[in-house]
């Protein structure tokens, strides 16, 4: 049997008519200026039945037949079907662990809480899922003679790390714009190591975004931010992978931290496609969690979905410090389809939630802390019930944010935090060690 030919095109997310090729540098609808989205040929995809798709994805999952062992490229027909395999730039993204957070869940009164570790990835965040698609498309465009000088992005840290790594793997020049002093040392050193041009600007993310958009318009540079919806195609495999990991069962809730709001749009797009193709017949409820200091979606949610950009303030959750999210309209549409909720977390709440969950064996980044704080609020309010199946999306590896954790555990005086566990510094003396162990045990006993 010959494989059916699948196709994907860009179409205006606001519904203007007309298809646009994904093989040309275009990011906005030429008619109304809204974002584009990738639209697949669903009738063609439907020629393969749901069970057959499931079987295909299971056969490929984490196996070694390149590139299909990748969590993204194992779903290639749903992601970017016309890409030639020799142009795929993959570092085996996806396939991340989804674990039962038994002890933390029980502390909160939940029996079925799971954490999807999207940060256990090549560059330590979920951004790899989208970047493998975008850079592969650029590679094919260049192979076909398109004059792309470089790929570029504005970033709060993780996008630039992913872009720099995949571009370096493909041998394509990368330019990344970072708000100076506002990304973690680990995030800064990744694009430096991968040889990208790293431009640290005296502005915030939203300021970097304006400059890169101008560069893209005027200089023949290809835009790698999530307003380029090719990234969404890779990221939407998160939903497919979660459902696959639950033996094709849909959870009741998915909680995700949101900044530029591409990832929540991707999550919805993944569930939509599974629904359209008959793999699932139920939709989860989606919760977006924002830092109170950078909460434009939360404000819109509270205000009948009326959106106003804000100036985002400093937050420990630096990767979601965004005041004017590019994918705001897609995100609102997603939340409307998925009976969505938006919740926010203060700095203390996000840090305490991350640290509390760490005490059950996790090692959470601050953004995951925002999602966990939202989870705790929804459980306390009774929105989420004991036997609901809940998935929290962990977006980055905690090790990329070591400074956040060190500061939490070593703060003293009135700044000392609830779950702080500072190192005990001692002389080289056995009796002092014994006393310190007894004191620490006694202190723990009085705390719990
Ligand atoms: C990018 C990022 C987010 C936010 O994703 P958006 O698509 O911008 O909403 C959350 N957490 C981490 C760690 C990120 O890098
Ligand atoms: Zn349009």
Short mmCIF file of N, CA and C and ligand atoms in Angstrom, two decimals, residues 12-16 29 31-34, ligand 2:
data_model
loop_
_atom_site.label_atom_id
_atom_site.label_comp_id
_atom_site.label_asym_id
_atom_site.label_seq_id
_atom_site.Cartn_x
_atom_site.Cartn_y
_atom_site.Cartn_z
N UNK A 12 -4.76 31.78 8.21
CA UNK A 12 -4.97 32.83 9.22
C UNK A 12 -5.72 32.26 10.42
N UNK A 13 -5.20 32.54 11.62
CA UNK A 13 -5.84 32.03 12.84
C UNK A 13 -7.19 32.71 13.07
N UNK A 14 -7.39 33.89 12.48
CA UNK A 14 -8.67 34.60 12.65
C UNK A 14 -9.68 34.22 11.59
N UNK A 15 -9.27 33.37 10.64
CA UNK A 15 -10.25 32.84 9.70
C UNK A 15 -10.29 33.49 8.32
N UNK A 16 -9.36 34.39 8.00
CA UNK A 16 -9.34 34.95 6.64
C UNK A 16 -9.10 33.82 5.65
N UNK A 29 -0.96 36.96 8.94
CA UNK A 29 -1.93 36.97 7.84
C UNK A 29 -1.75 38.26 7.04
N UNK A 31 -3.80 39.65 5.19
CA UNK A 31 -5.05 40.41 5.16
C UNK A 31 -5.27 41.16 6.46
N UNK A 32 -5.21 40.45 7.61
CA UNK A 32 -5.60 41.09 8.88
C UNK A 32 -4.45 41.21 9.87
N UNK A 33 -3.31 40.59 9.59
CA UNK A 33 -2.16 40.75 10.48
C UNK A 33 -2.15 39.80 11.66
N UNK A 34 -3.19 39.01 11.85
CA UNK A 34 -3.21 38.06 12.96
C UNK A 34 -2.18 36.94 12.70
ZN1 LIG B 2 -6.37 37.17 8.70
#
